[in-house]
XYZ file of C-alpha atoms in Angstrom:
650
model
C 0.000 0.000 0.000
C 1.839 3.040 -1.170
C 0.843 6.583 -1.661
C -2.461 7.345 -3.251
C -3.542 10.158 -5.540
C -5.807 12.961 -4.460
C -8.667 14.332 -6.487
C -6.319 16.749 -8.281
C -4.022 13.914 -9.381
C -1.193 14.723 -6.957
C 0.381 12.077 -4.782
C -1.203 11.885 -1.323
C -0.122 10.136 1.902
C -1.601 6.650 2.463
C -4.847 6.363 4.386
C -3.286 4.425 7.296
C -0.987 7.383 7.962
C -3.551 10.173 7.736
C -6.560 8.447 9.346
C -5.768 9.882 12.790
C -5.446 13.411 11.452
C -9.127 13.548 10.530
C -11.237 14.767 13.459
C -13.829 12.303 14.706
C -17.440 13.528 14.430
C -17.991 13.710 18.187
C -20.080 16.302 20.051
C -18.389 18.685 22.486
C -18.841 17.463 26.097
C -19.759 20.846 27.579
C -19.960 19.638 31.191
C -16.444 18.196 30.936
C -15.229 21.416 29.289
C -16.454 23.546 32.207
C -15.150 21.040 34.751
C -11.661 20.970 33.180
C -11.508 24.766 32.991
C -12.332 25.160 36.684
C -10.235 22.233 37.913
C -7.001 23.480 36.323
C -7.398 27.249 36.730
C -8.653 27.447 40.332
C -5.557 25.788 41.884
C -3.324 28.195 39.957
C -5.330 31.124 41.290
C -5.122 29.740 44.843
C -1.356 29.273 44.515
C -0.871 32.839 43.330
C -3.119 34.203 46.089
C -1.061 32.348 48.705
C 2.239 33.305 47.018
C 2.933 29.608 46.336
C 2.693 29.326 42.537
C 4.695 26.077 42.359
C 2.341 24.313 44.787
C -0.659 25.589 42.815
C 0.890 24.253 39.599
C 1.323 20.807 41.187
C -2.341 20.723 42.192
C -3.293 21.696 38.643
C -1.025 18.947 37.310
C -2.884 16.418 39.455
C -6.163 17.856 38.186
C -4.926 17.369 34.614
C -4.535 13.650 35.282
C -8.046 13.524 36.689
C -9.484 15.345 33.666
C -7.798 12.922 31.262
C -9.010 9.905 33.256
C -12.625 11.052 33.660
C -14.007 8.976 30.784
C -16.817 6.955 32.415
C -20.530 7.780 32.493
C -21.871 6.347 35.746
C -20.900 8.277 38.869
C -19.630 5.244 40.784
C -17.434 4.217 37.877
C -16.100 7.766 37.638
C -15.014 7.539 41.272
C -12.922 4.495 40.383
C -11.648 6.036 37.139
C -10.391 9.152 38.932
C -9.534 8.047 42.473
C -7.721 4.752 41.826
C -5.288 6.142 39.218
C -4.565 9.074 41.560
C -3.287 6.651 44.206
C -0.918 5.095 41.676
C 0.102 8.573 40.551
C 0.961 9.529 44.137
C 3.134 6.411 44.416
C 4.813 7.251 41.100
C 5.735 10.830 41.985
C 7.040 9.636 45.358
C 9.380 7.131 43.695
C 10.473 9.737 41.147
C 11.136 12.386 43.782
C 13.285 9.992 45.812
C 15.617 9.356 42.831
C 15.673 12.916 41.453
C 19.220 13.777 40.339
C 20.486 10.259 41.145
C 21.713 9.425 37.629
C 21.765 5.693 36.966
C 19.684 4.942 40.046
C 16.940 7.024 38.437
C 17.398 5.070 35.188
C 17.028 1.735 36.976
C 14.057 2.894 39.043
C 12.121 4.291 36.091
C 12.839 1.166 34.063
C 11.364 -1.042 36.793
C 8.397 1.309 37.200
C 7.850 1.101 33.425
C 7.854 -2.709 33.587
C 5.244 -2.669 36.349
C 3.230 0.024 34.557
C 3.134 -1.939 31.322
C 2.025 -5.135 33.017
C -0.641 -3.352 35.067
C -1.985 -1.693 31.916
C -2.911 -5.088 30.434
C -5.620 -5.747 33.047
C -8.339 -3.280 32.020
C -9.354 0.338 31.513
C -8.936 1.560 35.109
C -5.704 -0.408 35.485
C -4.434 1.056 32.212
C -5.056 4.600 33.472
C -3.425 3.677 36.789
C -0.351 2.264 35.095
C -0.090 5.311 32.871
C -0.288 7.715 35.813
C 2.180 5.650 37.848
C 4.799 6.008 35.132
C 4.003 9.591 34.122
C 4.270 10.933 37.648
C 7.414 8.911 38.307
C 8.986 10.499 35.215
C 7.895 13.991 36.295
C 9.144 13.439 39.840
C 12.536 12.236 38.573
C 12.849 15.114 36.075
C 11.528 18.191 37.892
C 12.558 19.562 41.295
C 9.710 19.046 43.741
C 9.057 21.068 46.910
C 10.343 19.698 50.215
C 9.563 17.585 52.126
C 9.241 14.487 49.920
C 5.587 13.854 50.780
C 4.355 17.290 49.640
C 4.344 16.539 45.898
C 2.187 13.367 46.100
C -0.223 15.117 48.467
C -0.611 18.123 46.129
C -1.035 15.960 43.022
C -3.641 13.835 44.778
C -5.411 17.002 45.900
C -5.706 18.023 42.249
C -7.382 14.721 41.425
C -9.752 15.210 44.344
C -10.702 18.643 42.964
C -11.789 16.997 39.703
C -13.611 14.281 41.631
C -15.459 16.845 43.748
C -16.544 18.809 40.667
C -17.613 15.564 39.002
C -19.790 14.473 41.921
C -21.648 17.772 42.312
C -24.595 16.393 40.362
C -24.697 12.980 42.045
C -27.405 13.815 44.631
C -29.776 14.879 41.853
C -28.708 12.442 39.109
C -27.810 9.199 40.891
C -28.855 6.791 38.140
C -29.336 9.316 35.330
C -26.247 8.128 33.374
C -27.392 4.494 33.560
C -30.944 5.438 32.570
C -29.669 7.510 29.641
C -27.436 4.624 28.524
C -30.339 2.139 28.500
C -32.573 4.608 26.634
C -29.798 5.180 24.099
C -29.561 1.415 23.577
C -33.296 1.303 22.835
C -32.836 4.063 20.255
C -29.975 2.220 18.543
C -32.279 -0.824 18.317
C -34.928 1.373 16.664
C -32.326 2.517 14.133
C -31.356 -1.125 13.562
C -34.924 -2.057 12.633
C -35.189 0.966 10.352
C -32.020 -0.205 8.596
C -33.300 -3.785 8.114
C -32.762 -4.921 4.538
C -30.415 -2.032 3.709
C -26.647 -1.770 3.315
C -26.356 0.034 6.648
C -27.812 -2.873 8.666
C -24.422 -4.288 9.729
C -23.162 -0.840 10.744
C -26.253 -0.316 12.908
C -25.857 -3.753 14.454
C -22.298 -2.886 15.500
C -23.631 0.283 17.126
C -26.231 -1.772 19.016
C -23.570 -4.204 20.237
C -21.370 -1.371 21.521
C -24.309 0.384 23.202
C -25.585 -2.836 24.798
C -22.118 -3.681 26.109
C -21.789 -0.228 27.644
C -25.219 -0.402 29.305
C -24.623 -3.835 30.785
C -21.179 -2.829 32.014
C -22.614 0.229 33.782
C -25.522 -1.565 35.451
C -24.032 -4.950 36.270
C -20.907 -3.322 37.734
C -23.097 -1.481 40.259
C -25.274 -4.523 41.006
C -22.211 -6.533 42.049
C -21.679 -4.034 44.860
C -25.338 -3.477 45.752
C -26.415 -7.148 45.600
C -29.542 -6.475 43.542
C -31.326 -4.503 46.273
C -31.639 -1.154 44.472
C -35.041 -0.960 42.789
C -33.997 1.673 40.222
C -31.140 -0.489 38.982
C -33.326 -3.588 39.085
C -35.833 -1.831 36.831
C -33.111 -0.737 34.396
C -31.652 -4.231 34.245
C -35.097 -5.698 33.565
C -35.661 -3.114 30.815
C -32.293 -3.954 29.306
C -32.894 -7.701 29.431
C -36.090 -7.448 27.382
C -34.094 -5.982 24.507
C -32.420 -9.368 23.964
C -35.475 -10.958 22.240
C -35.741 -7.851 20.048
C -32.090 -8.149 19.086
C -32.462 -11.849 18.375
C -35.445 -11.099 16.124
C -33.577 -8.380 14.204
C -31.643 -10.734 11.837
C -34.894 -12.509 11.023
C -36.525 -9.134 10.369
C -33.600 -8.156 8.130
C -34.072 -11.338 6.095
C -37.826 -10.794 5.970
C -37.359 -7.262 4.575
C -34.977 -8.509 1.895
C -37.535 -11.111 0.768
C -40.908 -9.485 1.357
C -40.535 -5.711 1.700
C -40.213 -3.166 4.523
C -41.412 -3.572 8.077
C -44.341 -1.508 9.352
C -43.098 1.924 10.583
C -44.874 1.204 13.888
C -42.031 -1.124 14.911
C -39.311 1.546 15.107
C -41.809 4.114 16.416
C -42.819 1.814 19.280
C -39.193 1.166 20.239
C -38.507 4.905 20.348
C -41.531 5.438 22.574
C -40.174 2.768 24.897
C -36.840 4.608 24.935
C -38.615 7.790 26.020
C -40.450 5.843 28.727
C -37.162 4.402 30.009
C -35.545 7.834 30.204
C -38.411 9.932 31.550
C -40.927 7.425 32.882
C -43.978 5.759 31.285
C -46.244 8.255 29.530
C -48.545 6.179 27.287
C -50.364 2.892 26.923
C -48.241 -0.222 27.513
C -49.800 -2.253 24.670
C -48.278 -1.171 21.325
C -50.464 -0.856 18.248
C -48.961 -3.269 15.697
C -50.371 -4.855 12.539
C -51.239 -8.542 12.640
C -48.161 -10.727 12.246
C -48.225 -13.467 9.608
C -44.686 -14.740 9.005
C -42.421 -16.238 11.711
C -40.111 -13.183 11.707
C -43.069 -10.831 12.138
C -44.403 -12.944 15.002
C -40.988 -12.844 16.704
C -40.802 -9.052 16.441
C -44.378 -8.582 17.669
C -43.907 -10.937 20.624
C -40.634 -9.246 21.623
C -42.126 -5.754 21.348
C -45.196 -6.560 23.460
C -43.032 -8.187 26.104
C -40.702 -5.164 26.164
C -43.650 -2.762 26.464
C -45.032 -4.749 29.404
C -41.732 -4.659 31.292
C -40.989 -0.980 30.562
C -44.437 0.093 31.809
C -44.738 -2.275 34.761
C -44.669 -1.232 38.404
C -41.419 -1.324 40.351
C -39.894 -4.821 39.980
C -38.852 -6.957 42.893
C -35.136 -6.117 43.244
C -34.469 -9.633 44.603
C -36.097 -11.330 41.611
C -34.609 -9.663 38.541
C -33.523 -12.040 35.807
C -29.716 -12.029 35.645
C -29.783 -14.626 32.888
C -26.917 -12.961 31.074
C -24.750 -13.400 34.125
C -23.385 -11.069 36.773
C -19.742 -10.202 37.238
C -17.878 -11.994 39.982
C -17.147 -10.229 43.261
C -14.485 -7.529 43.163
C -12.005 -9.603 45.187
C -12.438 -12.564 42.834
C -11.913 -10.391 39.774
C -8.851 -8.796 41.385
C -7.285 -12.223 41.966
C -8.034 -13.282 38.409
C -6.570 -10.051 37.030
C -3.389 -10.420 39.097
C -2.962 -14.030 37.992
C -3.536 -13.118 34.345
C -1.093 -10.213 34.568
C 1.685 -12.322 36.058
C 1.201 -15.358 33.813
C 0.271 -13.667 30.538
C 2.880 -13.549 27.767
C 1.361 -10.373 26.194
C 1.498 -8.675 29.613
C 5.197 -9.415 30.018
C 5.898 -8.553 26.381
C 4.312 -5.128 26.652
C 5.910 -4.475 30.042
C 9.359 -5.333 28.665
C 8.828 -3.178 25.570
C 7.840 -0.195 27.686
C 10.697 -0.799 30.147
C 13.224 -0.959 27.305
C 11.973 2.295 25.783
C 11.878 4.164 29.105
C 15.291 2.792 30.076
C 16.779 3.975 26.790
C 15.117 7.393 27.086
C 16.307 7.930 30.632
C 19.810 6.599 29.887
C 20.070 8.908 26.892
C 19.257 12.033 28.878
C 21.605 10.885 31.645
C 24.505 10.555 29.211
C 23.714 13.701 27.218
C 23.253 16.971 29.039
C 19.687 17.989 28.175
C 18.010 20.410 30.602
C 14.644 19.276 31.976
C 14.659 16.282 29.615
C 11.852 14.373 31.359
C 9.763 15.187 28.266
C 11.541 12.400 26.322
C 10.256 9.718 28.685
C 6.834 11.393 28.846
C 6.573 11.188 25.065
C 7.569 7.517 25.100
C 4.922 6.778 27.715
C 2.089 8.370 25.756
C 3.148 6.825 22.450
C 3.499 3.337 23.923
C 0.167 3.324 25.739
C -1.467 0.089 24.479
C -5.127 1.061 24.129
C -4.579 4.159 21.955
C -3.997 2.114 18.775
C -0.970 1.548 16.550
C 2.403 2.523 18.032
C 3.576 3.678 14.609
C 0.544 5.897 14.018
C 0.660 7.258 17.576
C 4.297 8.259 17.141
C 3.414 10.191 13.986
C 0.313 11.729 15.558
C 2.219 12.575 18.740
C 4.843 14.436 16.722
C 2.181 16.335 14.763
C 0.115 17.106 17.865
C 3.151 18.256 19.818
C 4.177 20.632 17.052
C 0.685 22.133 16.983
C 0.607 22.401 20.770
C 4.027 24.010 20.902
C 2.929 26.697 18.463
C 0.133 27.783 20.803
C 2.421 27.419 23.840
C 5.057 29.576 22.175
C 2.519 32.321 21.562
C 1.379 32.219 25.175
C 4.872 32.122 26.681
C 6.099 34.884 24.403
C 3.166 37.298 24.681
C 1.425 36.656 28.020
C 3.200 37.881 31.166
C 3.580 35.349 33.962
C 1.453 35.711 37.054
C -2.290 36.286 37.277
C -2.608 36.199 33.499
C -1.845 32.475 33.729
C -5.254 31.854 35.314
C -7.541 32.942 32.413
C -5.104 31.467 29.886
C -5.167 28.133 31.738
C -8.968 28.250 31.938
C -9.172 28.532 28.156
C -6.472 25.960 27.361
C -7.837 23.437 29.887
C -11.307 23.714 28.369
C -9.866 22.576 25.043
C -8.642 19.246 26.457
C -11.984 17.380 26.690
C -13.257 19.118 23.554
C -10.216 18.081 21.507
C -9.816 14.645 23.126
C -13.137 13.590 21.604
C -11.737 14.394 18.158
C -8.734 12.070 18.240
C -5.282 11.397 19.668
C -3.429 14.071 17.683
C -5.957 16.705 18.746
C -5.738 15.595 22.385
C -1.954 15.890 22.248
C -2.209 19.373 20.729
C -4.479 20.437 23.619
C -2.473 18.839 26.440
C 0.980 20.014 25.305
C 0.588 23.762 26.047
C -1.068 22.987 29.410
C 1.853 20.842 30.541
C 4.334 23.431 29.306
C 2.634 26.229 31.240
C 2.532 24.123 34.402
C 6.182 23.165 33.916
C 7.055 26.834 33.511
C 5.376 27.572 36.844
C 7.709 24.987 38.421
C 11.038 25.899 36.789
C 10.481 29.453 35.386
C 12.181 28.881 32.022
C 9.581 30.751 29.982
C 9.943 30.775 26.194
C 13.161 28.758 26.468
C 10.987 25.680 27.132
C 9.554 25.528 23.636
C 12.329 24.319 21.329
C 13.844 21.819 23.825
C 10.399 20.260 24.252
C 10.059 19.875 20.485
C 13.444 18.146 20.261
C 12.581 15.953 23.252
C 9.265 14.935 21.682
C 10.913 13.963 18.414
C 13.575 11.975 20.279
C 10.884 10.202 22.313
C 8.903 9.344 19.173
C 12.061 7.971 17.546
C 12.841 5.781 20.584
C 9.274 4.436 20.610
C 9.401 3.679 16.887
C 12.732 1.868 17.010
C 12.781 0.174 20.421
C 9.037 -0.210 20.856
C 8.006 -1.035 17.306
C 10.746 -2.089 14.892
C 12.598 -4.292 17.401
C 9.358 -6.056 18.434
C 7.700 -7.241 15.208
C 4.660 -8.804 16.844
C 3.064 -11.624 14.908
C 0.024 -10.221 13.146
C -1.308 -13.759 12.744
C -1.311 -14.422 16.495
C -2.987 -11.088 17.274
C -5.656 -11.105 14.558
C -5.735 -14.535 12.934
C -5.982 -16.553 16.125
C -8.706 -14.334 17.603
C -10.692 -14.583 14.390
C -10.202 -18.359 14.420
C -11.515 -18.498 17.990
C -14.580 -16.506 16.918
C -15.208 -18.930 14.014
C -14.908 -21.919 16.381
C -17.344 -20.269 18.806
C -19.696 -19.663 15.866
C -19.594 -23.382 15.075
C -20.526 -24.161 18.682
C -23.334 -21.594 18.479
C -24.710 -23.249 15.330
C -24.694 -26.611 17.126
C -26.500 -25.171 20.132
C -28.962 -22.913 18.312
C -31.257 -25.746 17.241
C -30.875 -28.054 20.228
C -34.043 -27.255 22.213
C -35.755 -24.231 23.759
C -33.864 -21.031 24.560
C -31.954 -21.120 27.814
C -29.669 -18.843 29.796
C -26.578 -20.664 28.576
C -27.453 -20.056 24.940
C -28.138 -16.377 25.592
C -24.820 -15.955 27.397
C -23.012 -17.769 24.580
C -24.600 -15.471 22.002
C -23.735 -12.322 23.973
C -20.167 -13.546 24.454
C -19.891 -14.302 20.746
C -21.004 -10.805 19.772
C -18.598 -9.300 22.324
C -15.763 -11.372 20.878
C -16.653 -10.295 17.352
C -16.673 -6.684 18.522
C -13.189 -7.185 20.021
C -11.972 -8.762 16.773
C -13.327 -5.777 14.852
C -11.423 -3.424 17.197
C -8.220 -5.409 16.620
C -8.703 -5.110 12.867
C -9.290 -1.378 13.111
C -6.016 -1.003 15.034
C -4.181 -3.210 12.531
C -5.510 -1.180 9.616
C -3.629 1.857 10.989
C -0.310 -0.018 10.876
C 2.017 0.429 7.890
C 2.501 -2.450 5.422
C 2.652 -5.396 5.613
C 0.443 -5.485 8.712
C -2.131 -2.999 7.428
C -2.203 -4.715 4.024
C -2.868 -8.122 5.595
C -5.570 -6.700 7.843
C -7.299 -5.183 4.811
C -7.145 -8.555 3.043
C -8.650 -10.395 6.030
C -11.321 -7.796 6.754
C -13.978 -9.361 4.443
C -13.656 -12.635 6.356
C -14.382 -10.893 9.667
C -17.512 -9.396 8.091
C -18.500 -12.842 6.754
C -18.278 -14.385 10.236
C -20.582 -11.697 11.636
C -23.077 -12.421 8.873
C -22.994 -16.157 9.698
C -23.896 -15.415 13.317
C -26.742 -13.132 12.217
C -28.067 -15.723 9.765
C -27.947 -18.432 12.453
C -29.854 -16.243 14.907
C -32.445 -15.456 12.238
C -32.912 -19.156 11.496
C -33.341 -20.009 15.164
C -35.917 -17.250 15.638
C -37.889 -18.453 12.615
C -37.936 -21.998 13.998
C -39.024 -20.763 17.418
C -42.016 -19.018 15.802
C -43.341 -21.763 13.558
C -40.895 -22.455 10.715
C -39.935 -26.151 10.156
C -36.712 -27.032 12.015
C -33.630 -27.991 9.989
C -32.374 -31.535 9.568
C -29.813 -32.300 12.340
C -27.426 -33.626 9.692
C -27.581 -30.255 7.938
C -26.751 -28.464 11.192
C -23.829 -30.830 11.787
C -22.475 -30.217 8.268
C -22.550 -26.441 8.697
C -20.807 -26.627 12.080
C -18.178 -28.991 10.643
C -17.379 -26.564 7.822
C -16.918 -23.761 10.342
C -14.593 -25.868 12.509
C -12.489 -26.710 9.452
C -12.340 -23.014 8.622
C -11.209 -22.198 12.176
C -8.439 -24.791 12.044
C -7.319 -23.511 8.656
C -7.083 -19.950 9.947
C -4.791 -21.019 12.783
C -2.299 -22.520 10.356
C -1.843 -19.797 7.750
C -1.149 -16.123 7.240
C -2.285 -16.237 3.613
C -5.896 -16.400 2.458
C -7.028 -18.582 -0.420
C -10.495 -19.542 -1.552
C -11.928 -23.007 -0.835
C -14.955 -24.337 -2.673
C -17.584 -25.991 -0.495
C -20.911 -27.510 -1.509
C -22.920 -27.785 1.749
C -25.993 -29.455 0.248
C -29.359 -28.971 1.934
C -32.894 -27.760 1.547
C -32.794 -24.540 -0.491
C -36.150 -23.528 0.982
C -35.256 -24.419 4.580
C -34.348 -22.068 7.413
C -30.644 -22.938 7.138
C -30.373 -21.905 3.483
C -29.160 -18.350 4.344
C -26.691 -19.810 6.851
C -25.252 -22.182 4.264
C -24.984 -19.303 1.806
C -22.986 -17.191 4.303
C -20.726 -20.142 5.170
C -20.017 -20.736 1.477
C -19.149 -17.043 1.125
C -16.736 -17.261 4.067
C -15.080 -20.412 2.706
C -14.711 -18.662 -0.650
C -12.493 -16.141 1.149
C -10.372 -18.485 3.266
C -9.999 -22.064 4.372
C -7.498 -24.932 4.849
C -5.502 -25.670 1.741
C -6.571 -28.720 -0.266
C -3.672 -30.778 -1.594
């Protein structure tokens, strides 16, 4: 994949390189904008009022970490997302402060902290933020002089995080479950859009949106129910309302097939789902029994039955919080999950691999600035840390985007440092620059970097008073850090694309085969529902892996693009299987067991073939069966998948 040509015929950079430079179409989070502006400017004002500008800058620096980490919706999850990383950040700055100016001892300490940070980051979202803050603050503590005594810096940084947390929780007394309620209502609306898209080219895109929204809603509600043991009626109601969406989602593939064969669905279907969404968000306002045309075909009967059941649950009185159906499973207790996470972290090869990569890069960065006299060179290690963060996407693309974003941020920082006098003018300037962080973060990594860079530079200037002299050294440091990440964190660790993408896709195909076997083996049960939800989650994870791989340079991006149609084909097989099962459950003749076995066998052969190759080649498969039966669409999708890839025939 080389350079492409623009509309005017000139050579243009490849798409994998420029994808991150296009702003994402995300709305501006105004509440977060106001919160960031206050959280970073008020400590500076307090520091100036008390004639302690350095201490005020440290509090603002801690608030910056809290602003970056405040990414959850539910209030209780936001407490974890802000408070837990702050504790790791306090530990990091303490370790960094203790080795400040210690030369090779600082190199060794930061390298070990980087190893621990990388391994911690592999556990999950909160752990990733905690690992990031542990390393970032350790780097800052080892690179900038902190006020005495040693405990003051961690206390001030933690205080900054608490400022963000306090501003975040101001609305909790009035909006305790509002984020969860809004999430469930949003899921209902994505389901309405899915039914409107039935039979069209946008159906698969809408189904992906439903999967992401459903995952988010379940994560928000089930995470709280593990701590409240099902005794909160508001959460019990929301969980019940979310559960009744499952039959609607199962009926959607059958409805999609029905539209392709027999024409559009009645508009009342999507309208009813939207009314249910309004009832979830604001409370029931209309009649519980929806007005729907008489159903004739199995797919129509499935949709009607699911809609009437959903309307009954949404409009019912308060449910018994001890008797809510948790058929999709509840997360294990926090202590159990913590033990599992620790065991996985210590025994996982990817965890150690990422930890060692990060440790190597940080060790090289810190050794370089120890051997070469570079004033305030902590920025090199900071750049490495941000570029190497695992859940931001491709290391290569992040290095490029980091360099671009830093250059843009330094331009604005240079203007501020050159034209704005230090002192009280820093407060309104910080209020404006801090407000840009959440607004730009929603647009992409390069834009987030451009917003964060001038804020960090202004806070650093409050600590070391270098003024405009900070700008060019920070640019050089950023470029050096990007180069270290590219060489030591990317080129020297050519991860196997097959093991990251191919094996996960093979696992999803094998799970699809098991789902086909189970789909026609009796009435619906909790195990089947959990298996289906897990399968869609796995397919969503595979899709995310592909999207990351597509941002890598060749050959990884080229291979991902070649395998992408197969990932789409697997999703279509799952949809076709669900549609067939729904049709059988509502009156269609069941398939011959031998036909089911043949389809599952083909999928297992496909899974085994994927594990043994990095190259795709078409395989012809017959899969005979009843062309009028419910499994005909499934066989068609399996044949399409085998036409893309399969085990080589010799």
